[in-house]
Short mmCIF file of C-alpha atoms in Angstrom, two decimals:
data_model
loop_
_atom_site.label_atom_id
_atom_site.label_comp_id
_atom_site.label_asym_id
_atom_site.label_seq_id
_atom_site.Cartn_x
_atom_site.Cartn_y
_atom_site.Cartn_z
CA UNK A 1 -2.53 -48.24 22.66
CA UNK A 2 1.09 -49.40 22.92
CA UNK A 3 1.69 -48.60 19.26
CA UNK A 4 -0.01 -45.22 19.66
CA UNK A 5 2.21 -44.42 22.67
CA UNK A 6 5.34 -45.30 20.69
CA UNK A 7 4.23 -43.24 17.70
CA UNK A 8 3.30 -40.22 19.83
CA UNK A 9 6.63 -40.43 21.68
CA UNK A 10 8.52 -40.58 18.37
CA UNK A 11 6.52 -37.68 16.94
CA UNK A 12 7.08 -35.65 20.10
CA UNK A 13 10.84 -36.14 19.78
CA UNK A 14 10.61 -34.60 16.30
CA UNK A 15 8.25 -31.80 17.38
CA UNK A 16 8.98 -31.28 21.08
CA UNK A 17 6.92 -28.06 21.32
CA UNK A 18 3.67 -29.64 20.08
CA UNK A 19 1.21 -29.70 22.98
CA UNK A 20 -1.27 -31.84 21.05
CA UNK A 21 1.32 -34.59 20.62
CA UNK A 22 2.09 -34.45 24.35
CA UNK A 23 -1.64 -34.72 25.11
CA UNK A 24 -1.96 -37.64 22.67
CA UNK A 25 0.94 -39.40 24.38
CA UNK A 26 -0.83 -38.92 27.72
CA UNK A 27 -4.04 -40.35 26.34
CA UNK A 28 -2.20 -43.40 24.96
CA UNK A 29 -0.39 -43.95 28.25
CA UNK A 30 -3.67 -43.65 30.14
CA UNK A 31 -5.18 -46.32 27.87
CA UNK A 32 -2.26 -48.58 28.80
CA UNK A 33 -2.97 -48.05 32.50
CA UNK A 34 0.18 -45.98 33.02
CA UNK A 35 -1.37 -43.22 35.14
CA UNK A 36 1.95 -41.63 36.25
CA UNK A 37 3.23 -41.64 32.67
CA UNK A 38 -0.04 -40.21 31.41
CA UNK A 39 0.02 -37.41 33.98
CA UNK A 40 3.62 -36.62 33.05
CA UNK A 41 2.66 -36.22 29.39
CA UNK A 42 -0.41 -34.17 30.31
CA UNK A 43 1.76 -31.90 32.49
CA UNK A 44 4.10 -31.44 29.52
CA UNK A 45 1.12 -30.49 27.34
CA UNK A 46 0.06 -27.97 29.99
CA UNK A 47 3.55 -26.46 30.12
CA UNK A 48 3.65 -26.16 26.35
CA UNK A 49 0.21 -24.53 26.12
CA UNK A 50 -0.85 -23.26 29.56
CA UNK A 51 -4.18 -21.79 28.47
CA UNK A 52 -5.55 -25.16 27.34
CA UNK A 53 -7.76 -26.71 30.04
CA UNK A 54 -8.03 -30.16 28.46
CA UNK A 55 -4.81 -31.71 29.84
CA UNK A 56 -5.60 -30.24 33.27
CA UNK A 57 -8.95 -32.03 33.20
CA UNK A 58 -7.18 -35.25 32.21
CA UNK A 59 -4.73 -34.91 35.12
CA UNK A 60 -7.62 -34.27 37.49
CA UNK A 61 -9.53 -37.31 36.28
CA UNK A 62 -6.45 -39.49 36.71
CA UNK A 63 -5.92 -38.23 40.25
CA UNK A 64 -9.60 -38.70 41.08
CA UNK A 65 -9.46 -42.31 39.85
CA UNK A 66 -6.57 -42.89 42.27
CA UNK A 67 -8.54 -41.44 45.16
CA UNK A 68 -6.42 -38.27 45.34
CA UNK A 69 -9.52 -36.11 45.57
CA UNK A 70 -8.04 -32.86 46.88
CA UNK A 71 -5.26 -32.89 44.29
CA UNK A 72 -7.84 -33.63 41.59
CA UNK A 73 -9.99 -30.73 42.77
CA UNK A 74 -7.03 -28.35 42.44
CA UNK A 75 -6.52 -29.45 38.81
CA UNK A 76 -10.21 -29.08 37.99
CA UNK A 77 -10.18 -25.58 39.49
CA UNK A 78 -7.14 -24.69 37.34
CA UNK A 79 -8.88 -26.11 34.27
CA UNK A 80 -11.93 -23.92 34.88
CA UNK A 81 -9.63 -20.90 35.22
CA UNK A 82 -7.83 -21.80 31.98
CA UNK A 83 -11.03 -22.34 29.98
CA UNK A 84 -12.06 -19.45 27.79
CA UNK A 85 -15.62 -19.40 29.14
CA UNK A 86 -18.40 -21.52 30.55
CA UNK A 87 -19.48 -22.47 27.04
CA UNK A 88 -16.33 -24.50 26.57
CA UNK A 89 -16.89 -28.24 27.07
CA UNK A 90 -13.66 -28.61 29.07
CA UNK A 91 -14.98 -26.01 31.55
CA UNK A 92 -18.14 -28.07 32.08
CA UNK A 93 -16.21 -31.32 32.43
CA UNK A 94 -13.95 -29.67 35.00
CA UNK A 95 -16.92 -28.15 36.85
CA UNK A 96 -18.80 -31.45 37.09
CA UNK A 97 -15.69 -33.28 38.27
CA UNK A 98 -14.93 -30.51 40.77
CA UNK A 99 -18.43 -30.96 42.18
CA UNK A 100 -17.82 -34.72 42.48
CA UNK A 101 -14.60 -33.98 44.36
CA UNK A 102 -16.32 -31.52 46.68
CA UNK A 103 -19.03 -34.07 47.48
CA UNK A 104 -16.48 -36.81 48.13
CA UNK A 105 -14.50 -34.51 50.42
CA UNK A 106 -17.65 -33.45 52.28
CA UNK A 107 -18.72 -37.07 52.66
CA UNK A 108 -15.35 -38.09 54.07
CA UNK A 109 -15.24 -35.35 56.70
CA UNK A 110 -16.73 -35.69 60.16
CA UNK A 111 -20.45 -36.29 60.05
CA UNK A 112 -20.46 -37.26 56.40
CA UNK A 113 -22.65 -35.83 53.68
CA UNK A 114 -25.70 -35.50 55.90
CA UNK A 115 -23.96 -33.11 58.29
CA UNK A 116 -22.50 -31.15 55.40
CA UNK A 117 -25.89 -30.80 53.70
CA UNK A 118 -27.65 -29.90 56.96
CA UNK A 119 -25.16 -27.10 57.55
CA UNK A 120 -25.56 -25.68 54.04
CA UNK A 121 -29.08 -26.38 52.86
CA UNK A 122 -32.16 -24.67 54.28
CA UNK A 123 -35.00 -26.48 55.98
CA UNK A 124 -36.28 -29.72 54.54
CA UNK A 125 -33.82 -29.76 51.64
CA UNK A 126 -31.16 -31.09 54.02
CA UNK A 127 -33.28 -34.07 55.11
#
Protein backbone atom coordinates (compact mmCIF):
# COMPACT_ATOMS: atom_id res chain seq x y z
CA UNK A 1 0.00 0.00 0.00
CA UNK A 2 2.90 2.37 0.73
CA UNK A 3 4.33 1.81 -2.74
CA UNK A 4 0.89 2.29 -4.29
CA UNK A 5 0.44 5.57 -2.41
CA UNK A 6 3.81 6.84 -3.64
CA UNK A 7 3.06 5.81 -7.23
CA UNK A 8 -0.41 7.38 -7.20
CA UNK A 9 1.00 10.59 -5.71
CA UNK A 10 3.69 10.72 -8.41
CA UNK A 11 1.18 10.01 -11.16
CA UNK A 12 -1.18 12.66 -9.79
CA UNK A 13 1.62 15.24 -9.92
CA UNK A 14 1.98 14.46 -13.64
CA UNK A 15 -1.79 14.40 -14.28
CA UNK A 16 -3.28 16.66 -11.60
CA UNK A 17 -6.77 16.69 -13.18
CA UNK A 18 -7.21 12.90 -13.13
CA UNK A 19 -9.95 12.06 -10.63
CA UNK A 20 -9.25 8.34 -10.85
CA UNK A 21 -5.66 8.86 -9.73
CA UNK A 22 -6.89 10.97 -6.81
CA UNK A 23 -9.35 8.22 -5.87
CA UNK A 24 -6.59 5.61 -6.15
CA UNK A 25 -4.38 7.68 -3.86
CA UNK A 26 -7.23 7.82 -1.35
CA UNK A 27 -7.68 4.08 -1.50
CA UNK A 28 -3.96 3.50 -0.94
CA UNK A 29 -3.89 5.92 1.98
CA UNK A 30 -6.94 4.23 3.49
CA UNK A 31 -5.15 0.87 3.25
CA UNK A 32 -2.26 2.42 5.18
CA UNK A 33 -4.65 3.56 7.92
CA UNK A 34 -4.27 7.23 7.01
CA UNK A 35 -7.97 8.18 7.21
CA UNK A 36 -7.43 11.98 7.05
CA UNK A 37 -5.07 11.60 4.08
CA UNK A 38 -7.49 9.24 2.37
CA UNK A 39 -10.41 11.64 2.84
CA UNK A 40 -8.28 14.49 1.48
CA UNK A 41 -7.56 12.52 -1.70
CA UNK A 42 -11.20 11.46 -2.00
CA UNK A 43 -12.29 15.11 -1.64
CA UNK A 44 -9.85 16.02 -4.42
CA UNK A 45 -11.38 13.29 -6.62
CA UNK A 46 -14.83 14.72 -5.88
CA UNK A 47 -13.71 18.24 -6.79
CA UNK A 48 -12.21 17.00 -10.05
CA UNK A 49 -15.32 15.02 -11.03
CA UNK A 50 -18.29 16.13 -8.92
CA UNK A 51 -20.85 13.82 -10.51
CA UNK A 52 -19.00 10.66 -9.42
CA UNK A 53 -20.53 9.22 -6.23
CA UNK A 54 -17.75 6.72 -5.51
CA UNK A 55 -15.33 9.03 -3.62
CA UNK A 56 -18.28 10.45 -1.65
CA UNK A 57 -19.15 6.93 -0.52
CA UNK A 58 -15.51 6.37 0.46
CA UNK A 59 -15.47 9.58 2.52
CA UNK A 60 -18.71 8.54 4.21
CA UNK A 61 -17.38 5.10 5.07
CA UNK A 62 -14.23 6.62 6.55
CA UNK A 63 -16.26 9.02 8.68
CA UNK A 64 -18.59 6.23 9.79
CA UNK A 65 -15.61 4.10 10.87
CA UNK A 66 -14.48 7.02 13.05
CA UNK A 67 -17.91 7.30 14.64
CA UNK A 68 -18.75 10.57 12.87
CA UNK A 69 -22.18 9.29 11.93
CA UNK A 70 -23.97 12.53 11.06
CA UNK A 71 -21.09 13.70 8.85
CA UNK A 72 -21.04 10.27 7.19
CA UNK A 73 -24.79 10.45 6.56
CA UNK A 74 -24.36 13.79 4.79
CA UNK A 75 -21.76 12.25 2.45
CA UNK A 76 -23.94 9.23 1.72
CA UNK A 77 -26.86 11.53 0.91
CA UNK A 78 -24.62 13.52 -1.48
CA UNK A 79 -23.44 10.27 -3.08
CA UNK A 80 -27.03 9.19 -3.72
CA UNK A 81 -27.73 12.59 -5.29
CA UNK A 82 -24.62 12.30 -7.49
CA UNK A 83 -25.39 8.76 -8.66
CA UNK A 84 -26.97 8.51 -12.08
CA UNK A 85 -29.79 6.27 -10.86
CA UNK A 86 -30.74 3.61 -8.36
CA UNK A 87 -29.28 0.94 -10.62
CA UNK A 88 -25.78 2.24 -9.96
CA UNK A 89 -23.90 0.17 -7.37
CA UNK A 90 -22.52 3.30 -5.67
CA UNK A 91 -26.11 4.49 -5.09
CA UNK A 92 -26.95 1.23 -3.33
CA UNK A 93 -23.78 1.29 -1.25
CA UNK A 94 -24.57 4.85 -0.21
CA UNK A 95 -28.21 3.98 0.54
CA UNK A 96 -27.32 1.00 2.73
CA UNK A 97 -24.70 3.00 4.62
CA UNK A 98 -27.13 5.91 5.02
CA UNK A 99 -29.61 3.49 6.58
CA UNK A 100 -26.91 2.26 8.97
CA UNK A 101 -26.20 5.88 9.94
CA UNK A 102 -29.88 6.62 10.48
CA UNK A 103 -30.24 3.57 12.72
CA UNK A 104 -27.15 4.49 14.72
CA UNK A 105 -28.42 8.04 15.17
CA UNK A 106 -31.86 6.81 16.20
CA UNK A 107 -30.33 4.35 18.66
CA UNK A 108 -28.18 7.05 20.25
CA UNK A 109 -31.04 9.48 20.80
CA UNK A 110 -33.24 9.49 23.88
CA UNK A 111 -35.11 6.24 24.30
CA UNK A 112 -32.89 4.35 21.89
CA UNK A 113 -34.01 2.28 18.94
CA UNK A 114 -37.08 0.90 20.69
CA UNK A 115 -38.60 4.35 21.18
CA UNK A 116 -37.72 5.33 17.62
CA UNK A 117 -39.32 2.19 16.19
CA UNK A 118 -42.42 2.51 18.40
CA UNK A 119 -42.96 6.05 17.15
CA UNK A 120 -42.62 5.07 13.48
CA UNK A 121 -43.83 1.51 13.08
CA UNK A 122 -47.47 0.48 13.38
CA UNK A 123 -48.78 -1.97 15.93
CA UNK A 124 -46.84 -5.10 16.69
CA UNK A 125 -44.03 -4.32 14.25
CA UNK A 126 -42.54 -1.96 16.84
CA UNK A 127 -42.38 -4.64 19.54
